[in-house]
Amino acid sequence: MKKVLAVCGLGQGTSLILKMNIEQVLNEQGVQAEVEHVDVSAASSMTADLIVTSRELAQNLQNQETRVVTVQNFFDVEEIRSALQEHL
Amino acid sequence: MAFLDASLIRLKETISEPQAAIRSAGRLLRESNYVEARYVEAMVAAYEQHGPYFVISPGIAVPHARPEDGVIRPAVSMIQITKGIRFGSKANDPVYLIFALAADSNQHHLELLQKLSRLLGKEENIIRLKKATTLGEIQNLLKGDSI
């Protein structure tokens, strides 16, 4: 199963919103994946298939081998759908 | 659990500085006893340490801290800012609506975030929240939108 990390500064509120909306998109598309919400420092030491975060935090994850995609609007399911499309 | 109850909403705030805006949204949570005073300062500290990562949608900031920073009961408050504030988010400044989250670690917390996500997932709702001049308009929106 693929693993996706939803990342924010604290790994609490905002990454959880992102995780919920990522799961909604994956469910619609019938993609099986485990989505975990974590803070940016935890994310940099984890392995996953994909990291989803904001543009600002993505700069802190550049040394990572995992691919990082950025989302401007965490509430916009359409944007999340097209961000994920190329990678999952 | 409280989602934008009347005591948790303040309109037409004329603040111009991010920390003051976070404190103003946090004060609503504090005054209704959803969080301890230290939670409000933890939200400000999170901004100062980690930057504006919680400005997660154009014009919208969702400041929060950790459950262990002093959440008493889960809730979401909102302040509407008349003149947008710059938090330093390249993608989503200026901010007009601030939703302070008091999140604990149980299921209610998820329900609150789902409500917020449904509310803010629709552009027309955001426009109405930004333009609202009375509490009644916001309450009608919350009632009508099956949130």
Tab-separated table of C-alpha atoms in Angstrom:
chain	number	residue	atom	x	y	z
A	1	MET	CA	0.000	0.000	0.000
A	2	LYS	CA	1.200	3.486	-0.808
A	3	LYS	CA	1.975	5.871	1.954
A	4	VAL	CA	1.250	9.594	1.817
A	5	LEU	CA	2.329	12.177	4.395
A	6	ALA	CA	0.244	15.321	4.974
A	7	VAL	CA	2.643	17.800	6.554
A	8	CYS	CA	2.214	21.043	8.512
A	9	GLY	CA	4.220	22.924	11.138
A	10	LEU	CA	2.834	21.125	14.178
A	11	GLY	CA	1.398	17.981	12.628
A	12	GLN	CA	-1.964	18.807	14.178
A	13	GLY	CA	-4.858	20.922	12.904
A	14	THR	CA	-3.908	21.976	9.408
A	15	SER	CA	-2.216	18.746	8.356
A	16	LEU	CA	-5.284	16.875	9.584
A	17	ILE	CA	-7.498	18.995	7.330
A	18	LEU	CA	-5.158	18.201	4.459
A	19	LYS	CA	-5.193	14.497	5.326
A	20	MET	CA	-9.010	14.394	5.359
A	21	ASN	CA	-9.209	16.008	1.951
A	22	ILE	CA	-6.479	13.780	0.503
A	23	GLU	CA	-8.393	10.735	1.764
A	24	GLN	CA	-11.575	12.025	0.174
A	25	VAL	CA	-9.820	12.308	-3.202
A	26	LEU	CA	-8.191	8.876	-2.893
A	27	ASN	CA	-11.495	7.268	-1.928
A	28	GLU	CA	-13.215	8.788	-4.934
A	29	GLN	CA	-10.518	7.441	-7.175
A	30	GLY	CA	-10.431	4.040	-5.531
A	31	VAL	CA	-6.740	4.412	-4.645
A	32	GLN	CA	-5.641	2.418	-1.617
A	33	ALA	CA	-3.189	4.439	0.429
A	34	GLU	CA	-2.335	5.154	4.010
A	35	VAL	CA	-2.346	8.876	4.775
A	36	GLU	CA	-0.565	10.081	7.870
A	37	HIS	CA	-0.455	13.646	9.242
A	38	VAL	CA	2.854	14.730	10.739
A	39	ASP	CA	4.932	17.798	11.503
A	40	VAL	CA	7.688	18.946	9.244
A	41	SER	CA	10.609	17.638	11.315
A	42	ALA	CA	9.049	14.181	11.678
A	43	ALA	CA	8.363	14.124	7.935
A	44	SER	CA	11.994	14.747	7.098
A	45	SER	CA	13.018	11.495	8.756
A	46	MET	CA	10.204	9.303	7.412
A	47	THR	CA	9.911	7.309	4.247
A	48	ALA	CA	6.799	7.533	2.115
A	49	ASP	CA	5.675	7.486	-1.498
A	50	LEU	CA	4.569	11.083	-1.499
A	51	ILE	CA	4.583	14.158	0.735
A	52	VAL	CA	1.855	16.783	0.398
A	53	THR	CA	2.381	20.175	2.043
A	54	SER	CA	2.401	23.943	1.530
A	55	ARG	CA	4.980	25.715	-0.568
A	56	GLU	CA	6.673	27.285	2.463
A	57	LEU	CA	7.153	23.996	4.280
A	58	ALA	CA	8.226	22.199	1.108
A	59	GLN	CA	11.440	24.235	1.221
A	60	ASN	CA	12.358	22.417	4.439
A	61	LEU	CA	11.844	19.026	2.831
A	62	GLN	CA	14.010	19.425	-0.229
A	63	ASN	CA	16.724	17.032	0.872
A	64	GLN	CA	14.168	14.319	1.110
A	65	GLU	CA	14.156	11.453	-1.383
A	66	THR	CA	10.398	11.306	-1.300
A	67	ARG	CA	8.610	13.383	-3.902
A	68	VAL	CA	6.988	16.509	-2.500
A	69	VAL	CA	3.906	18.134	-4.002
A	70	THR	CA	2.548	21.460	-2.795
A	71	VAL	CA	-1.017	22.622	-2.390
A	72	GLN	CA	-1.992	26.289	-2.121
A	73	ASN	CA	-5.531	25.787	-0.809
A	74	PHE	CA	-5.924	22.908	1.653
A	75	PHE	CA	-9.724	23.159	1.401
A	76	ASP	CA	-9.800	22.877	-2.381
A	77	VAL	CA	-10.457	19.241	-3.206
A	78	GLU	CA	-10.076	19.981	-6.934
A	79	GLU	CA	-6.579	21.324	-6.446
A	80	ILE	CA	-5.620	18.361	-4.276
A	81	ARG	CA	-7.020	16.002	-6.889
A	82	SER	CA	-4.886	17.446	-9.659
A	83	ALA	CA	-1.795	17.627	-7.427
A	84	LEU	CA	-2.138	13.935	-6.601
A	85	GLN	CA	-3.065	12.811	-10.079
A	86	GLU	CA	0.423	12.833	-11.503
A	87	HIS	CA	1.928	11.004	-8.582
A	88	LEU	CA	-0.385	8.228	-7.439
B	1	MET	CA	-17.745	20.943	21.111
B	2	ALA	CA	-18.570	24.351	19.646
B	3	PHE	CA	-18.390	25.408	16.028
B	4	LEU	CA	-18.691	29.150	15.436
B	5	ASP	CA	-21.261	29.693	18.169
B	6	ALA	CA	-22.386	33.304	18.573
B	7	SER	CA	-19.896	33.973	21.378
B	8	LEU	CA	-17.082	32.653	19.166
B	9	ILE	CA	-17.519	35.110	16.295
B	10	ARG	CA	-16.334	38.680	16.003
B	11	LEU	CA	-16.847	40.795	12.900
B	12	LYS	CA	-15.181	43.959	11.554
B	13	GLU	CA	-11.960	43.680	13.547
B	14	THR	CA	-9.516	46.448	12.714
B	15	ILE	CA	-6.276	44.730	13.640
B	16	SER	CA	-3.229	45.052	11.415
B	17	GLU	CA	-0.694	42.724	12.972
B	18	PRO	CA	-0.638	38.882	12.835
B	19	GLN	CA	0.127	38.211	16.507
B	20	ALA	CA	-2.650	40.551	17.650
B	21	ALA	CA	-5.070	38.870	15.262
B	22	ILE	CA	-4.197	35.391	16.565
B	23	ARG	CA	-4.661	36.640	20.128
B	24	SER	CA	-8.010	38.177	19.251
B	25	ALA	CA	-9.335	34.899	17.786
B	26	GLY	CA	-7.800	33.025	20.719
B	27	ARG	CA	-9.386	35.354	23.257
B	28	LEU	CA	-12.841	34.267	22.057
B	29	LEU	CA	-11.912	30.659	22.867
B	30	ARG	CA	-10.480	31.715	26.211
B	31	GLU	CA	-13.466	33.825	27.275
B	32	SER	CA	-15.888	30.959	26.720
B	33	ASN	CA	-13.558	28.600	28.564
B	34	TYR	CA	-12.616	26.338	25.665
B	35	VAL	CA	-8.906	26.889	26.241
B	36	GLU	CA	-6.534	28.019	28.971
B	37	ALA	CA	-4.768	31.364	28.572
B	38	ARG	CA	-1.493	29.579	27.774
B	39	TYR	CA	-3.080	28.007	24.675
B	40	VAL	CA	-3.492	31.445	23.111
B	41	GLU	CA	0.185	32.207	23.646
B	42	ALA	CA	1.116	28.771	22.265
B	43	MET	CA	-0.715	29.664	19.035
B	44	VAL	CA	1.298	32.876	18.774
B	45	ALA	CA	4.514	30.977	19.538
B	46	ALA	CA	3.718	28.422	16.801
B	47	TYR	CA	3.460	31.274	14.304
B	48	GLU	CA	6.717	32.809	15.479
B	49	GLN	CA	8.542	29.471	15.340
B	50	HIS	CA	7.107	27.842	12.247
B	51	GLY	CA	5.908	30.791	10.183
B	52	PRO	CA	2.595	31.195	8.368
B	53	TYR	CA	2.086	27.519	7.433
B	54	PHE	CA	-1.459	27.720	8.831
B	55	VAL	CA	-2.504	30.265	6.191
B	56	ILE	CA	-3.838	27.359	4.190
B	57	SER	CA	-6.231	28.939	1.741
B	58	PRO	CA	-6.400	32.337	0.017
B	59	GLY	CA	-7.289	34.898	2.704
B	60	ILE	CA	-7.749	32.308	5.437
B	61	ALA	CA	-5.624	31.525	8.502
B	62	VAL	CA	-6.276	28.613	10.848
B	63	PRO	CA	-3.993	29.183	13.855
B	64	HIS	CA	-3.820	26.433	16.446
B	65	ALA	CA	-1.496	24.813	18.982
B	66	ARG	CA	-1.233	21.288	20.383
B	67	PRO	CA	-3.946	19.667	22.523
B	68	GLU	CA	-1.522	19.547	25.454
B	69	ASP	CA	-0.983	23.306	25.247
B	70	GLY	CA	-4.210	23.876	27.191
B	71	VAL	CA	-7.332	22.786	25.300
B	72	ILE	CA	-10.295	22.370	27.657
B	73	ARG	CA	-13.015	21.513	25.116
B	74	PRO	CA	-12.832	21.481	21.307
B	75	ALA	CA	-14.060	24.593	19.505
B	76	VAL	CA	-13.546	26.856	16.493
B	77	SER	CA	-13.764	30.656	16.687
B	78	MET	CA	-13.724	33.188	13.864
B	79	ILE	CA	-12.711	36.787	13.446
B	80	GLN	CA	-13.293	38.798	10.319
B	81	ILE	CA	-10.683	41.422	9.510
B	82	THR	CA	-11.788	44.484	7.610
B	83	LYS	CA	-8.416	45.247	6.060
B	84	GLY	CA	-6.392	42.173	5.177
B	85	ILE	CA	-3.337	41.305	7.278
B	86	ARG	CA	-0.052	40.024	5.866
B	87	PHE	CA	1.184	36.929	7.686
B	88	GLY	CA	4.063	36.357	5.283
B	89	SER	CA	2.355	33.677	3.201
B	90	LYS	CA	3.383	34.100	-0.433
B	91	ALA	CA	0.532	31.952	-1.638
B	92	ASN	CA	-2.365	33.100	0.511
B	93	ASP	CA	-1.877	36.624	1.939
B	94	PRO	CA	-3.622	38.906	2.793
B	95	VAL	CA	-5.748	37.247	5.462
B	96	TYR	CA	-9.362	38.330	6.007
B	97	LEU	CA	-10.747	35.446	8.053
B	98	ILE	CA	-9.077	33.810	11.040
B	99	PHE	CA	-10.405	30.553	12.455
B	100	ALA	CA	-8.719	29.634	15.745
B	101	LEU	CA	-8.826	25.897	16.424
B	102	ALA	CA	-8.952	24.390	19.883
B	103	ALA	CA	-8.361	20.781	19.015
B	104	ASP	CA	-8.161	17.890	21.425
B	105	SER	CA	-7.231	14.423	20.315
B	106	ASN	CA	-10.601	12.700	20.178
B	107	GLN	CA	-13.297	12.199	17.568
B	108	HIS	CA	-15.004	15.577	18.183
B	109	HIS	CA	-11.916	17.273	16.943
B	110	LEU	CA	-12.244	15.496	13.597
B	111	GLU	CA	-15.898	16.492	13.329
B	112	LEU	CA	-14.978	20.132	13.865
B	113	LEU	CA	-12.319	20.018	11.170
B	114	GLN	CA	-14.722	18.298	8.777
B	115	LYS	CA	-17.286	21.040	9.364
B	116	LEU	CA	-14.681	23.705	8.768
B	117	SER	CA	-13.486	21.952	5.645
B	118	ARG	CA	-17.018	21.661	4.236
B	119	LEU	CA	-17.702	25.314	5.021
B	120	LEU	CA	-14.482	26.622	3.475
B	121	GLY	CA	-14.432	24.186	0.563
B	122	LYS	CA	-17.011	26.387	-1.158
B	123	GLU	CA	-15.877	29.696	-2.590
B	124	GLU	CA	-19.348	31.247	-2.198
B	125	ASN	CA	-19.304	30.563	1.553
B	126	ILE	CA	-15.959	32.305	1.921
B	127	ILE	CA	-17.294	35.344	0.074
B	128	ARG	CA	-20.323	35.463	2.369
B	129	LEU	CA	-18.176	35.134	5.494
B	130	LYS	CA	-15.892	37.941	4.325
B	131	LYS	CA	-18.799	40.235	3.491
B	132	ALA	CA	-21.056	39.467	6.462
B	133	THR	CA	-21.889	42.504	8.580
B	134	THR	CA	-24.124	40.806	11.161
B	135	LEU	CA	-23.986	37.652	13.225
B	136	GLY	CA	-27.374	36.694	11.777
B	137	GLU	CA	-25.927	36.412	8.268
B	138	ILE	CA	-23.295	33.969	9.496
B	139	GLN	CA	-25.820	31.930	11.442
B	140	ASN	CA	-28.053	31.688	8.378
B	141	LEU	CA	-25.122	30.504	6.327
B	142	LEU	CA	-24.201	27.853	8.888
B	143	LYS	CA	-27.801	26.659	9.118
B	144	GLY	CA	-28.433	26.601	5.396
B	145	ASP	CA	-25.342	24.798	4.305
B	146	SER	CA	-25.923	21.454	6.028
B	147	ILE	CA	-22.692	21.994	7.880
